[in-house]
mmCIF file of C-alpha atoms in Angstrom:
data_model
loop_
_atom_site.group_PDB
_atom_site.id
_atom_site.type_symbol
_atom_site.label_atom_id
_atom_site.label_comp_id
_atom_site.label_asym_id
_atom_site.label_seq_id
_atom_site.Cartn_x
_atom_site.Cartn_y
_atom_site.Cartn_z
ATOM 1 C CA ASN A 294 10.455 -24.015 -42.371
ATOM 2 C CA ASN A 295 8.749 -23.391 -39.009
ATOM 3 C CA VAL A 296 5.272 -24.572 -38.087
ATOM 4 C CA CYS A 297 3.280 -21.491 -37.036
ATOM 5 C CA PHE A 298 -0.227 -20.794 -35.765
ATOM 6 C CA TYR A 299 -2.193 -17.609 -35.391
ATOM 7 C CA GLY A 300 -5.502 -17.036 -33.684
ATOM 8 C CA ASP A 301 -8.881 -15.693 -34.648
ATOM 9 C CA CYS A 302 -9.771 -12.909 -32.189
ATOM 10 C CA SER A 303 -9.861 -9.117 -32.002
ATOM 11 C CA TYR A 304 -6.520 -8.508 -30.226
ATOM 12 C CA TYR A 305 -3.104 -9.542 -31.554
ATOM 13 C CA CYS A 306 -4.553 -12.508 -33.413
ATOM 14 C CA ASP A 307 -3.314 -12.139 -36.947
ATOM 15 C CA MET A 308 -0.536 -13.339 -39.232
ATOM 16 C CA GLU A 309 1.765 -10.616 -37.851
ATOM 17 C CA HIS A 310 1.647 -12.217 -34.351
ATOM 18 C CA PRO A 311 2.056 -15.962 -34.912
ATOM 19 C CA LEU A 312 3.169 -18.626 -32.450
ATOM 20 C CA CYS A 313 5.953 -20.584 -34.114
ATOM 21 C CA GLY A 314 7.830 -23.789 -33.424
ATOM 22 C CA LYS A 315 11.614 -24.112 -33.605
ATOM 23 C CA PRO A 316 11.348 -25.490 -36.287
ATOM 24 C CA HIS A 317 8.459 -27.870 -35.694
ATOM 25 C CA LEU A 318 8.304 -28.304 -31.889
ATOM 26 C CA MET A 319 6.353 -25.882 -29.726
ATOM 27 C CA GLU A 320 5.923 -25.737 -25.961
ATOM 28 C CA GLY A 321 2.491 -24.975 -24.640
ATOM 29 C CA SER A 322 -0.030 -25.522 -21.912
ATOM 30 C CA MET A 323 -3.278 -27.424 -21.928
ATOM 31 C CA ALA A 324 -6.642 -26.322 -20.668
ATOM 32 C CA ALA A 325 -9.326 -28.833 -19.780
ATOM 33 C CA TYR A 326 -12.809 -27.945 -20.909
ATOM 34 C CA LEU A 327 -15.474 -28.704 -18.323
ATOM 35 C CA PRO A 328 -18.935 -29.981 -19.233
ATOM 36 C CA ASP A 329 -21.818 -27.544 -19.425
ATOM 37 C CA VAL A 330 -22.723 -26.060 -16.035
ATOM 38 C CA ASN A 331 -26.135 -27.777 -16.302
ATOM 39 C CA LEU A 332 -24.340 -31.142 -16.266
ATOM 40 C CA ALA A 333 -21.703 -30.306 -13.643
ATOM 41 C CA LYS A 334 -22.632 -27.615 -11.138
ATOM 42 C CA ARG A 335 -19.740 -25.412 -10.046
ATOM 43 C CA LEU A 336 -18.732 -21.917 -9.015
ATOM 44 C CA SER A 337 -16.470 -19.834 -11.238
ATOM 45 C CA TRP A 338 -14.251 -16.832 -10.614
ATOM 46 C CA ARG A 339 -12.483 -14.785 -13.267
ATOM 47 C CA ASN A 340 -8.736 -14.330 -12.979
ATOM 48 C CA PRO A 341 -8.135 -10.970 -11.234
ATOM 49 C CA TRP A 342 -5.125 -10.376 -13.500
ATOM 50 C CA ARG A 343 -6.865 -11.066 -16.791
ATOM 51 C CA ARG A 344 -5.959 -8.813 -19.686
ATOM 52 C CA SER A 345 -8.418 -6.348 -21.159
ATOM 53 C CA TYR A 346 -7.708 -7.467 -24.770
ATOM 54 C CA HIS A 347 -8.500 -3.956 -25.896
ATOM 55 C CA LYS A 348 -5.772 -1.876 -27.527
ATOM 56 C CA SER A 349 -6.681 1.370 -25.749
ATOM 57 C CA LYS A 350 -8.208 0.140 -22.455
ATOM 58 C CA LYS A 351 -5.988 -1.054 -19.627
ATOM 59 C CA ALA A 352 -6.981 -3.624 -17.044
ATOM 60 C CA LYS A 353 -7.598 -2.370 -13.491
ATOM 61 C CA TRP A 354 -4.444 -4.078 -12.173
ATOM 62 C CA GLU A 355 -2.385 -2.011 -14.653
ATOM 63 C CA THR A 356 -3.629 1.340 -13.323
ATOM 64 C CA ASP A 357 -4.533 0.851 -9.649
ATOM 65 C CA PRO A 358 -1.512 0.633 -7.304
ATOM 66 C CA SER A 359 -3.692 -0.762 -4.474
ATOM 67 C CA TYR A 360 -5.338 -3.426 -6.658
ATOM 68 C CA CYS A 361 -3.434 -6.339 -5.078
ATOM 69 C CA ASP A 362 -4.374 -5.203 -1.551
ATOM 70 C CA HIS A 363 -8.033 -5.091 -2.597
ATOM 71 C CA ILE A 364 -7.942 -8.585 -4.149
ATOM 72 C CA GLN A 365 -6.336 -10.073 -1.014
ATOM 73 C CA LYS A 366 -9.361 -8.937 1.007
ATOM 74 C CA THR A 367 -11.938 -10.257 -1.480
ATOM 75 C CA SER A 368 -13.688 -13.636 -1.427
ATOM 76 C CA PRO A 369 -12.755 -16.310 -2.387
ATOM 77 C CA TYR A 370 -9.116 -15.240 -2.199
ATOM 78 C CA LYS A 371 -8.977 -14.080 1.417
ATOM 79 C CA HIS A 372 -9.619 -17.508 3.021
ATOM 80 C CA SER A 373 -7.535 -19.989 1.031
ATOM 81 C CA SER A 374 -4.445 -20.511 -1.096
ATOM 82 C CA ARG A 375 -6.504 -19.821 -4.235
ATOM 83 C CA LEU A 376 -4.865 -16.424 -4.779
ATOM 84 C CA LEU A 377 -1.397 -17.984 -4.718
ATOM 85 C CA ASP A 378 -2.567 -20.675 -7.149
ATOM 86 C CA VAL A 379 -3.972 -18.058 -9.543
ATOM 87 C CA MET A 380 -0.756 -16.036 -9.288
ATOM 88 C CA ASP A 381 1.334 -19.125 -10.089
ATOM 89 C CA MET A 382 -0.853 -19.864 -13.107
ATOM 90 C CA THR A 383 -0.715 -16.243 -14.302
ATOM 91 C CA ILE A 384 3.081 -16.110 -14.028
ATOM 92 C CA LEU A 385 3.428 -19.418 -15.880
ATOM 93 C CA ASP A 386 1.152 -18.170 -18.677
ATOM 94 C CA PHE A 387 3.198 -14.962 -18.941
ATOM 95 C CA LEU A 388 6.503 -16.837 -19.053
ATOM 96 C CA MET A 389 5.176 -19.180 -21.719
ATOM 97 C CA GLY A 390 3.816 -16.269 -23.730
ATOM 98 C CA GLU A 391 0.414 -17.896 -23.934
ATOM 99 C CA ASN A 392 -2.655 -16.106 -25.175
ATOM 100 C CA VAL A 393 -5.345 -18.782 -24.945
ATOM 101 C CA SER A 394 -8.116 -16.629 -26.373
ATOM 102 C CA CYS A 395 -6.221 -16.367 -29.657
ATOM 103 C CA TRP A 396 -5.664 -20.013 -30.513
ATOM 104 C CA GLY A 397 -7.249 -21.568 -33.493
ATOM 105 C CA ARG A 398 -6.103 -21.206 -37.048
ATOM 106 C CA GLY A 399 -3.044 -22.924 -38.487
ATOM 107 C CA VAL A 400 -0.787 -21.210 -41.049
#
């Protein structure tokens, strides 16, 4: 009697890995979608701790012990609090168990 969802992607997005409520309530986070870059000019940076989403390929941060030192010296992270903000967001996503690329299909 739980409400469950599973995603439509190539990595852990199937009926064997659903996100389920207890029984019908589910905590989550919200992402705001920005307008097309042609309508709202902006700069974008990928999260340095993003997952590879490949079953046999690890992300660089999983294999390189000096990865964090390298990121701290890289723009735009070396001149602002942006790195701390990204780390906070990454930790929150991990604690919530979110996998935003796999959202989509209700069960």
